Amino acid sequence: MLKPLHGAPVTRNGFLLKEEVELNPGDLVGLGKHYLFMFKDPTSTSGSLQTPPWMTKLCPNSHTKTSSCLSCGSNMAIKRLQRCLPPRWRDLEGTEAVVVYELEHEERVLQEVLDMLDPIGNEPKLTPAFLLSLCIQHSAFTFQPTHFRQLLLRIAGQIQLVMWEKIKELAAIQPESSSSDGQPEDLQLLSMEELIPGLQPLVLWMANSIELLHFIQHEVPQLLPWRQDHEEEGLLDSEISSTRTACEEAMTVLEEVIMFTFQQSVYYLTKSMYSALPGLLDGNPFSVSGQLRVPDGLGSILEVLKEALKILTAFQVHPDISLQLCAYLFFFINASLFNALMERGSVAGFYQWSRGVQIRANLDLLMDWIQGIGLGDLANEFFQKLSAAVNLLATPKETLLQASWASLRTEFSALNAAQLHHTLTEYHSGKACPAGWTPTLNDAELAVRTADILESFDSHPPLILPSSTFHLELGKPVVEPALFEQLGHLQEFIRRLPRSETQAEPDVEEQATPDSQSTTSPSVTVLQDPAHQEVSDQVTSSDLASPAEPSQAQGSRGDLRSCEAVLTQKLKSLELQNTFQGGQVDMGYHKSLALDPSCLLTPPNTPQGMELSELEADLREGALQQKKGNLGAEE
């Protein structure tokens, strides 16, 4: 018999032991980090050497041929076994990170992780993703596959519920309103100082969901073969398939969290700058001394951009997502200002050289600031339409009057025929419209299509999830010591939890999960390791169980899927496009997430409260139905 004492790292065939187990001839016993022994029964009278079971699986032909390392003479199968062990997170001193808890305490541990971080505090913002990943690895190595699958779904469901609560709170700070005739009333928009505290929790869970999604997608699959080294091949395939499905469901929920927090962040940021945008068209950047100055309207736009960059950096949002959020803001600024400029053209005398020069100077001030933060090329890409229209107005009157339609179409190619024709028709030159401005035969029909004048918000860029360069990657040292401080706080919380003296209610446990066996671990020390996985689908709060009733969290696969229909209707405005190949997830793919522009990039009067309340009601109804189902199963 082999039993670890005082939390010592002892493994049997690569699995960390938490309680006493029986050894069989050929078992590999690991003591500490550097010693590996093969067990041989000293009482055996058999003189023949038998191939260990793990050797048969790794090397099907090992009974006929043994392959040894030429440098050290050890068996090659053992060396492959060692190489396959998932990497560990370590601090700069080499200390490994691990979370260890008993199964009955899992709910309390997860809730502690979700509650321990204050968005406005100084703690590392990726603490939840770091600690939840360690919980996933502990469950993968310690508990039954059923419990491991439920943990994945529970984590995703809890994050989703937290996200919805934070969105509700933000919506309550600045409620939508309209008059009885459906026309928007004057809105008192929040200042950035008031808005940022409401945005911080959304950005927090967007950043952590991105890291968790990567962890589940790429690292958890590496754990699956190691869980079942003693199982029959058919059962192993079944367990892996079920676990992969659970991973798919958890990943879909995390994807939705990322999409919706991204969407809401863009929505509120664009809403905050909406009222300031006209200032870029009307503000005078020229002072009495002739020096350029930043008008009030432009200053407000810059403030939104600065605060957006500050919060994205502070909360360690993946750089690809941060860049895309800036792209959305640039897209909104371009489309909004361009449409406003086209509409203002109907005002007599607005389109003239002096106005064009003024707007061009304001736009240059904005571009200079964007160039200073290293996003000049990105802004140029999205401001092409606005810049072309402003350049047309800023062209000296004499030069413009002498130009032909064909030359103007070439010089201002970013404008379509209708937009160019509208600008020239409304241009205030004090003279009759020059004959040279008449559209050519090829453009004549297109030039009068007024529906093509304004820019559509539907053509926003897709949201693409990142595939590399994450903040938390196994195999790389954790360079943020504060993460290990947070791990220490969680360890202390676990140590204070009451330790079970016996397995509680084994009959209930067996009723909930017939294939389960004892999984409680007496150890509550923490000091070692993490891991990951792939794919996605959906889950909700109904997978959550009371800490005092762990058996409710041990429901069957069917129980967990009973509330998926509710989540299928969730986030009705979002569309998810994934790339699958032969039933497998392409691990290197980019997921394109197309968002409905009706609730992403809109004026600040778009009502969103109804959708949120409906979705919240759906989630709570699904949770209630699942709770009733669990109670019925117990009876």
XYZ file of C-alpha atoms in Angstrom:
635
model
C 0.000 0.000 0.000
C 1.188 3.529 -0.792
C -0.018 6.577 1.144
C 1.196 10.214 0.951
C 1.738 11.989 4.256
C 1.305 15.703 5.033
C 0.564 16.652 1.430
C 3.816 15.241 0.093
C 3.876 15.024 -3.753
C 3.564 11.282 -4.410
C 2.352 9.880 -7.734
C 1.361 6.482 -9.019
C 1.647 6.060 -12.782
C 1.739 9.841 -13.155
C -1.288 10.659 -10.969
C -0.940 12.673 -7.791
C -2.179 10.653 -4.807
C -4.461 12.066 -2.145
C -5.176 8.877 -0.193
C -3.901 5.338 0.269
C -3.842 3.067 -2.786
C -2.761 -0.458 -3.510
C 0.312 -0.996 -5.640
C 0.525 -3.534 -8.435
C 3.707 -4.957 -9.958
C 5.017 -2.583 -12.597
C 3.439 0.561 -11.136
C 5.567 3.693 -11.417
C 5.924 5.493 -8.083
C 7.024 9.139 -8.136
C 8.459 10.692 -4.942
C 8.877 14.455 -5.056
C 9.911 16.059 -8.287
C 12.942 14.000 -9.276
C 12.563 10.353 -8.192
C 10.686 7.655 -10.104
C 10.595 3.990 -9.068
C 9.006 0.906 -10.564
C 7.345 -1.321 -7.984
C 8.101 -5.070 -7.926
C 6.237 -7.404 -5.573
C 8.937 -8.813 -3.210
C 6.688 -11.743 -2.250
C 6.195 -12.925 -5.818
C 7.672 -16.345 -6.578
C 7.328 -15.969 -10.307
C 10.650 -15.794 -11.997
C 9.340 -14.354 -15.276
C 9.119 -10.614 -15.828
C 5.708 -9.407 -16.923
C 5.065 -6.222 -18.919
C 3.341 -3.565 -16.759
C -0.164 -2.542 -17.908
C 0.890 1.024 -18.610
C 3.695 -0.251 -20.845
C 1.229 -2.256 -22.904
C -0.835 0.854 -23.612
C 2.100 3.081 -24.486
C 4.003 0.426 -26.458
C 1.662 -2.220 -27.946
C 4.677 -4.253 -29.148
C 6.627 -3.978 -25.911
C 6.256 -7.711 -25.202
C 8.307 -8.501 -28.274
C 10.749 -5.641 -28.381
C 12.068 -3.232 -25.764
C 13.336 0.172 -26.819
C 15.851 1.849 -24.547
C 17.401 5.290 -24.483
C 20.945 5.125 -25.865
C 22.160 7.819 -23.467
C 20.802 6.619 -20.127
C 19.491 3.107 -20.819
C 15.991 3.813 -19.451
C 12.875 2.563 -21.172
C 11.681 4.912 -23.939
C 8.029 4.419 -22.995
C 8.761 5.845 -19.549
C 10.509 8.853 -21.066
C 7.530 9.489 -23.350
C 5.277 9.226 -20.317
C 7.293 11.878 -18.542
C 7.287 14.195 -21.556
C 3.500 14.028 -21.840
C 2.895 15.414 -18.364
C 1.143 18.791 -18.701
C 3.335 21.814 -17.908
C 2.938 23.637 -14.621
C 2.662 27.247 -13.642
C 5.605 28.383 -11.548
C 6.760 31.643 -10.087
C 10.155 33.125 -10.876
C 11.705 30.984 -8.116
C 10.316 27.768 -9.589
C 7.558 27.170 -7.027
C 4.644 25.355 -8.627
C 1.042 26.528 -8.231
C -1.790 24.213 -7.264
C -5.176 24.408 -5.559
C -6.325 21.411 -3.502
C -9.753 21.114 -1.937
C -12.329 18.477 -1.028
C -15.183 17.855 -3.425
C -17.818 18.925 -0.918
C -16.111 22.342 -0.634
C -15.964 22.995 -4.356
C -18.914 25.399 -4.476
C -17.540 27.495 -1.627
C -14.092 27.579 -3.219
C -15.511 28.725 -6.564
C -17.637 31.391 -4.921
C -14.628 32.638 -2.990
C -12.669 32.968 -6.243
C -15.512 34.899 -7.862
C -15.918 37.237 -4.889
C -12.326 37.818 -3.790
C -11.419 40.390 -6.460
C -12.578 44.003 -6.246
C -12.443 45.587 -9.751
C -11.369 48.921 -8.298
C -8.698 47.359 -6.080
C -5.006 46.850 -6.792
C -5.137 43.054 -7.034
C -4.028 41.439 -10.323
C -7.010 41.541 -12.651
C -6.508 38.023 -14.025
C -6.746 36.433 -10.572
C -10.089 34.676 -11.337
C -8.799 33.036 -14.523
C -5.590 31.944 -12.773
C -7.309 30.406 -9.743
C -10.184 28.859 -11.694
C -7.694 27.210 -14.030
C -5.952 25.686 -11.018
C -9.327 24.415 -9.761
C -9.953 22.812 -13.150
C -6.621 21.039 -13.043
C -7.157 19.829 -9.475
C -10.538 18.398 -10.433
C -9.114 16.746 -13.552
C -6.435 14.899 -11.566
C -8.444 14.166 -8.422
C -12.175 13.748 -8.966
C -14.304 11.540 -11.165
C -14.867 12.610 -14.801
C -18.516 13.388 -14.013
C -17.467 15.885 -11.350
C -14.810 17.340 -13.615
C -17.352 17.962 -16.377
C -19.765 19.568 -13.951
C -17.024 21.869 -12.703
C -16.357 23.168 -16.219
C -20.040 23.887 -16.755
C -20.462 25.388 -13.302
C -17.576 27.804 -13.765
C -18.925 29.014 -17.116
C -22.454 29.339 -15.724
C -21.371 31.326 -12.681
C -19.273 33.717 -14.759
C -22.232 34.221 -17.058
C -24.555 35.060 -14.174
C -22.040 37.490 -12.682
C -21.753 39.164 -16.075
C -25.524 39.581 -16.366
C -25.738 41.108 -12.900
C -23.026 43.635 -13.740
C -24.736 44.583 -17.002
C -27.992 45.116 -15.117
C -26.230 47.371 -12.630
C -24.658 49.416 -15.419
C -27.985 49.775 -17.221
C -29.611 50.954 -13.991
C -27.037 53.727 -13.618
C -28.065 55.243 -16.944
C -31.591 54.051 -17.871
C -32.930 54.484 -21.377
C -35.953 56.757 -21.735
C -38.205 58.111 -24.450
C -41.304 60.272 -24.612
C -44.817 58.942 -25.032
C -44.767 59.553 -28.786
C -41.662 57.400 -29.182
C -39.300 60.308 -29.751
C -36.117 60.339 -27.660
C -36.017 62.731 -24.763
C -32.988 64.725 -23.721
C -30.642 62.277 -21.998
C -28.257 63.204 -19.239
C -25.339 61.035 -20.311
C -22.878 59.880 -17.697
C -19.460 61.448 -17.532
C -16.505 59.125 -17.956
C -15.839 59.379 -14.207
C -19.330 58.000 -13.587
C -19.283 55.430 -16.404
C -15.883 53.815 -15.822
C -16.800 52.168 -12.469
C -19.744 50.509 -14.198
C -17.606 49.345 -17.117
C -14.815 47.928 -14.984
C -16.596 44.662 -13.998
C -17.545 44.024 -17.638
C -13.970 44.511 -18.817
C -12.750 42.384 -15.899
C -14.828 39.362 -16.942
C -14.110 39.906 -20.614
C -10.363 39.694 -19.902
C -10.696 36.662 -17.616
C -13.078 34.824 -19.942
C -10.586 35.201 -22.784
C -7.845 33.591 -20.691
C -10.144 30.827 -19.407
C -11.406 30.070 -22.904
C -7.838 29.590 -24.085
C -7.069 27.386 -21.082
C -10.051 25.093 -21.661
C -9.537 24.956 -25.403
C -5.845 24.136 -25.477
C -4.867 22.605 -22.162
C -7.733 20.476 -20.843
C -7.454 17.964 -23.746
C -3.989 17.111 -22.483
C -5.484 15.929 -19.194
C -7.975 13.452 -20.637
C -5.663 10.512 -21.502
C -4.064 10.703 -18.061
C -7.266 10.360 -16.118
C -8.087 6.881 -17.304
C -4.866 4.893 -17.435
C -6.605 2.026 -15.645
C -9.906 2.099 -17.552
C -11.029 -0.145 -20.371
C -10.574 1.302 -23.824
C -14.304 1.603 -24.558
C -14.995 3.395 -21.309
C -12.035 5.682 -21.874
C -13.389 6.755 -25.273
C -16.822 7.374 -23.782
C -15.453 9.493 -20.940
C -13.271 11.543 -23.258
C -16.193 12.145 -25.613
C -18.460 13.276 -22.760
C -15.760 15.528 -21.345
C -15.112 17.067 -24.737
C -18.815 17.845 -25.053
C -18.784 19.527 -21.636
C -15.772 21.577 -22.723
C -17.622 22.643 -25.841
C -20.569 23.789 -23.758
C -18.390 25.716 -21.327
C -16.487 27.362 -24.159
C -19.656 28.517 -25.891
C -20.822 30.213 -22.703
C -17.437 31.913 -22.290
C -17.532 33.023 -25.924
C -20.916 34.595 -25.311
C -19.608 36.349 -22.217
C -16.734 37.763 -24.268
C -19.032 38.848 -27.074
C -21.587 40.505 -24.868
C -19.137 42.288 -22.568
C -17.317 43.524 -25.677
C -20.588 44.655 -27.206
C -21.757 46.446 -24.089
C -18.373 48.133 -23.619
C -18.511 49.480 -27.172
C -22.136 50.497 -26.729
C -21.563 52.610 -23.627
C -18.296 54.127 -24.832
C -19.825 55.212 -28.146
C -22.888 56.441 -26.292
C -20.685 58.645 -24.109
C -18.979 60.272 -27.070
C -22.137 60.589 -29.186
C -23.150 64.023 -27.950
C -19.588 65.311 -28.325
C -19.121 64.291 -31.960
C -20.800 67.374 -33.512
C -18.159 69.458 -31.787
C -15.613 68.148 -34.258
C -17.706 69.618 -37.106
C -18.516 72.918 -35.382
C -15.607 73.563 -33.014
C -13.080 76.187 -34.052
C -9.526 74.909 -33.542
C -7.904 78.250 -34.429
C -7.100 80.633 -31.603
C -6.705 84.374 -31.890
C -2.937 83.914 -32.048
C -3.290 81.473 -34.928
C -2.209 78.456 -32.902
C -4.247 75.250 -32.975
C -6.212 74.363 -29.877
C -8.436 71.413 -28.976
C -12.137 72.427 -29.057
C -14.430 71.190 -26.296
C -16.147 68.597 -28.478
C -12.876 67.087 -29.641
C -11.599 67.115 -26.069
C -14.558 64.992 -24.979
C -13.896 62.472 -27.757
C -10.256 62.237 -26.734
C -11.287 61.708 -23.121
C -13.397 58.676 -24.063
C -10.564 57.199 -26.112
C -8.036 57.803 -23.332
C -10.227 56.215 -20.661
C -10.990 53.252 -22.914
C -7.281 52.580 -23.452
C -6.584 53.042 -19.755
C -9.185 50.507 -18.619
C -8.203 47.967 -21.308
C -4.577 48.169 -20.205
C -5.313 48.138 -16.477
C -7.492 45.025 -16.736
C -5.012 43.181 -18.970
C -7.433 42.612 -21.810
C -5.790 40.590 -24.581
C -4.064 43.054 -26.944
C -5.918 41.691 -29.985
C -9.273 42.368 -28.330
C -8.135 45.817 -27.166
C -7.100 46.654 -30.720
C -10.444 45.499 -32.073
C -12.340 47.562 -29.516
C -10.407 50.637 -30.651
C -11.266 49.694 -34.242
C -14.954 49.663 -33.323
C -14.647 53.118 -31.771
C -12.892 54.441 -34.892
C -15.563 52.865 -37.084
C -18.280 54.556 -35.026
C -16.562 57.955 -35.106
C -16.123 57.773 -38.873
C -19.678 56.644 -39.643
C -21.322 59.052 -37.195
C -19.347 62.104 -38.248
C -19.620 61.309 -41.938
C -23.398 60.924 -41.731
C -23.660 64.131 -39.704
C -21.549 65.906 -42.314
C -23.760 64.645 -45.140
C -26.927 65.725 -43.297
C -25.477 69.143 -42.438
C -24.917 69.737 -46.134
C -28.617 70.472 -46.500
C -28.061 73.635 -44.434
C -27.431 76.472 -46.847
C -23.833 77.578 -46.899
C -22.448 74.812 -44.690
C -20.376 73.202 -47.462
C -17.640 75.736 -48.122
C -13.876 75.982 -48.036
C -13.588 77.708 -44.632
C -15.711 75.020 -42.972
C -13.657 72.291 -44.642
C -10.385 73.773 -43.372
C -11.769 74.010 -39.839
C -12.973 70.408 -39.794
C -9.709 69.244 -41.389
C -7.736 70.906 -38.579
C -9.905 69.231 -35.932
C -9.509 65.873 -37.633
C -5.740 66.389 -37.806
C -5.635 67.052 -34.056
C -7.520 63.801 -33.477
C -5.257 61.856 -35.848
C -2.108 63.310 -34.274
C -3.202 62.019 -30.872
C -4.086 58.589 -32.278
C -0.758 58.469 -34.095
C 0.961 59.208 -30.800
C -0.488 56.038 -29.211
C 0.613 53.915 -32.158
C -2.791 53.390 -33.806
C -2.389 55.792 -36.725
C -2.564 53.126 -39.443
C -5.691 51.608 -37.904
C -7.399 55.003 -37.698
C -6.448 55.869 -41.287
C -8.126 52.657 -42.396
C -11.428 53.552 -40.731
C -11.385 57.306 -41.341
C -10.987 57.080 -45.114
C -14.563 58.093 -45.895
C -14.672 61.023 -43.461
C -11.208 62.180 -44.426
C -12.081 62.159 -48.145
C -15.228 64.241 -47.629
C -13.381 66.752 -45.446
C -10.491 66.984 -47.913
C -12.987 67.705 -50.675
C -14.469 70.596 -48.704
C -11.000 71.867 -47.748
C -9.868 72.004 -51.397
C -9.396 75.648 -52.505
C -12.529 76.895 -54.248
C -10.753 77.850 -57.479
C -9.169 74.404 -57.780
C -12.429 72.631 -57.038
C -14.426 74.670 -59.570
C -12.015 73.721 -62.328
C -12.046 70.001 -61.560
C -14.018 67.460 -63.602
C -16.269 64.716 -62.299
C -13.825 62.068 -63.474
C -10.846 63.685 -61.729
C -12.813 64.156 -58.514
C -13.946 60.522 -58.569
C -10.305 59.484 -58.856
C -8.934 61.860 -56.232
C -11.690 61.157 -53.683
C -12.208 57.494 -54.476
C -13.305 56.689 -50.929
C -16.602 58.487 -51.706
C -19.174 56.674 -53.787
C -20.951 58.429 -56.646
C -23.988 59.438 -54.567
C -21.845 60.898 -51.765
C -19.665 62.869 -54.171
C -22.673 64.161 -56.106
C -24.439 65.204 -52.881
C -21.390 67.121 -51.652
C -20.857 68.916 -54.956
C -24.547 69.740 -55.366
C -24.752 71.334 -51.907
C -21.346 73.059 -52.159
C -21.653 76.817 -51.606
C -19.515 78.465 -54.264
C -21.607 81.555 -54.961
C -21.852 80.454 -58.575
C -23.845 78.000 -60.618
C -22.766 74.378 -60.418
C -19.924 73.906 -62.987
C -20.746 71.722 -65.977
C -17.621 69.673 -65.233
C -19.265 68.358 -62.082
C -21.949 66.553 -64.056
C -21.661 62.782 -63.467
C -20.500 60.685 -66.380
C -22.888 58.300 -68.099
C -21.483 55.395 -66.131
C -22.118 57.168 -62.824
C -25.300 59.037 -63.674
C -27.672 56.465 -62.223
C -25.542 55.799 -59.126
C -25.094 59.508 -58.384
C -28.800 60.090 -57.749
C -29.317 57.123 -55.404
C -29.894 59.043 -52.191
C -30.064 55.792 -50.212
C -26.308 55.418 -50.769
C -25.360 58.761 -49.252
C -25.271 57.792 -45.574
C -22.938 55.155 -44.173
C -24.461 52.027 -42.681
C -23.482 50.821 -39.223
C -23.931 47.246 -40.453
C -20.483 47.126 -42.018
C -18.584 47.120 -38.739
C -15.562 44.795 -38.516
C -16.027 41.254 -37.165
C -14.933 40.385 -33.652
C -12.217 37.728 -33.888
C -11.078 35.847 -30.825
C -7.292 35.692 -30.347
C -5.357 32.469 -30.844
C -1.968 33.310 -29.332
C -0.009 35.582 -26.970
C -2.119 35.134 -23.867
C -1.174 36.511 -20.473
C -1.605 33.101 -18.784
C 0.087 30.302 -20.694
C 1.269 27.068 -19.139
C 4.957 26.432 -19.509
C 5.745 30.112 -19.051
C 6.680 31.524 -15.640
C 4.090 33.643 -13.849
C 5.936 36.956 -13.647
C 3.267 38.644 -11.530
C 4.044 37.762 -7.879
C 0.690 39.180 -6.786
C -1.048 36.212 -8.438
C 0.740 33.889 -6.015
C -0.294 36.191 -3.178
C -3.910 35.728 -4.249
C -3.287 31.990 -4.422
C -2.038 32.152 -0.848
C -5.238 33.914 0.237
C -7.305 31.159 -1.377
C -5.159 28.488 0.294
C -5.785 30.072 3.663
C -9.531 30.166 2.959
C -9.483 26.448 2.086
C -7.552 25.583 5.237
C -10.270 27.222 7.332
C -13.031 25.136 5.759
C -14.369 22.282 7.926
C -12.749 18.958 7.025
C -15.027 15.968 6.557
C -14.328 13.037 8.868
C -16.063 10.502 6.637
C -17.633 10.416 3.222
C -20.966 12.181 3.613
C -24.127 10.427 2.457
C -22.620 7.787 0.189
C -26.058 6.478 -0.760
C -27.107 9.907 -2.063
C -23.801 10.232 -3.828
C -24.286 6.929 -5.567
C -27.825 7.804 -6.506
C -26.678 11.000 -8.154
C -23.696 9.476 -9.921
C -23.722 5.680 -10.148
C -20.218 5.593 -11.555
C -18.736 7.786 -8.844
C -16.412 6.694 -6.101
C -14.742 8.293 -3.136
C -13.205 11.603 -4.159
C -12.838 13.519 -0.932
C -9.309 14.591 -0.253
C -8.032 15.203 3.275
C -5.352 17.547 2.039
C -5.968 21.274 1.838
C -2.410 22.387 1.164
C -1.553 24.229 -2.024
C 1.694 24.307 -3.850
C 1.739 22.917 -7.315
C 0.029 22.763 -10.758
C -2.546 23.607 -13.552
C -3.813 22.392 -17.025
C -6.278 22.948 -19.965
C -8.663 21.846 -22.903
C -10.713 22.685 -26.030
C -14.131 23.495 -27.575
C -17.679 24.926 -26.634
C -21.565 25.061 -26.142
C -23.818 26.461 -23.389
C -24.725 26.281 -19.703
C -26.464 28.215 -16.943
C -26.875 28.758 -13.241
C -28.929 25.605 -12.901
C -25.698 23.627 -12.859
C -24.836 25.271 -9.541
C -25.393 23.348 -6.316
C -25.566 24.426 -2.711
C -22.252 24.048 -0.857
C -24.047 22.151 1.869
C -25.503 19.675 -0.598
C -22.674 18.522 -2.840
C -24.712 15.627 -4.179
C -26.902 18.065 -6.080
C -23.871 19.076 -8.071
C -23.250 15.483 -9.039
C -26.162 15.219 -11.478
C -26.036 13.121 -14.604
C -25.191 14.406 -18.029
C -28.889 14.577 -18.881
C -29.552 16.882 -15.937
C -26.904 19.294 -17.120
C -28.312 19.462 -20.613
C -31.905 20.042 -19.527
C -31.513 23.807 -19.466
C -29.589 24.237 -22.730
C -32.752 25.253 -24.567
C -32.946 28.355 -22.387
C -29.416 29.371 -23.278
C -29.975 28.759 -26.968
C -32.279 31.770 -26.928
C -29.772 33.839 -24.994
C -28.007 36.786 -26.584
C -30.498 36.887 -29.452
C -28.612 39.716 -31.105
C -25.349 37.811 -31.343
C -24.217 35.453 -34.072
C -21.367 33.003 -33.572
C -19.435 31.466 -36.437
C -17.039 28.630 -35.626
C -14.862 26.524 -37.860
C -15.141 22.767 -37.377
C -13.299 20.098 -39.307
C -14.464 16.508 -39.189
C -16.162 16.974 -35.828
C -12.947 18.276 -34.296
C -12.244 21.856 -33.402
C -9.458 23.433 -35.371
C -7.220 24.582 -32.550
C -5.593 27.275 -34.650
C -8.729 28.827 -36.035
C -10.056 32.329 -35.492
C -13.701 32.552 -34.470
C -15.532 35.345 -36.235
C -18.249 36.770 -34.051
C -20.697 38.936 -35.973
C -22.593 41.332 -33.731
C -25.964 42.842 -34.519
C -25.331 46.534 -35.257
C -28.779 47.469 -33.982
C -27.502 47.132 -30.416
C -23.779 47.658 -30.939
C -23.152 50.953 -32.716
C -26.201 53.152 -32.332
C -27.251 56.569 -31.076
C -27.683 56.744 -27.316
C -31.470 56.386 -27.381
C -31.567 52.723 -28.417
C -33.500 50.837 -25.711
C -31.683 47.818 -24.339
C -33.357 47.352 -20.965
C -36.163 45.175 -22.377
C -33.766 42.684 -23.946
C -31.749 42.399 -20.747
C -34.819 41.865 -18.596
C -36.153 39.199 -20.945
C -32.838 37.372 -21.015
C -32.507 37.553 -17.253
C -36.030 36.127 -16.861
C -35.132 33.270 -19.207
C -32.012 32.460 -17.198
C -33.811 32.501 -13.867
C -36.662 30.370 -15.206
C -34.156 27.802 -16.464
C -32.391 27.797 -13.110
C -35.715 27.246 -11.290
C -36.662 24.365 -13.562
C -33.294 22.712 -13.034
C -33.572 23.097 -9.251
C -37.001 21.450 -9.275
C -35.576 18.625 -11.384
C -32.774 18.051 -8.879
C -35.203 17.990 -5.956
C -37.423 15.534 -7.802
C -34.453 13.266 -8.440
C -33.609 13.261 -4.730
C -37.156 12.296 -3.783
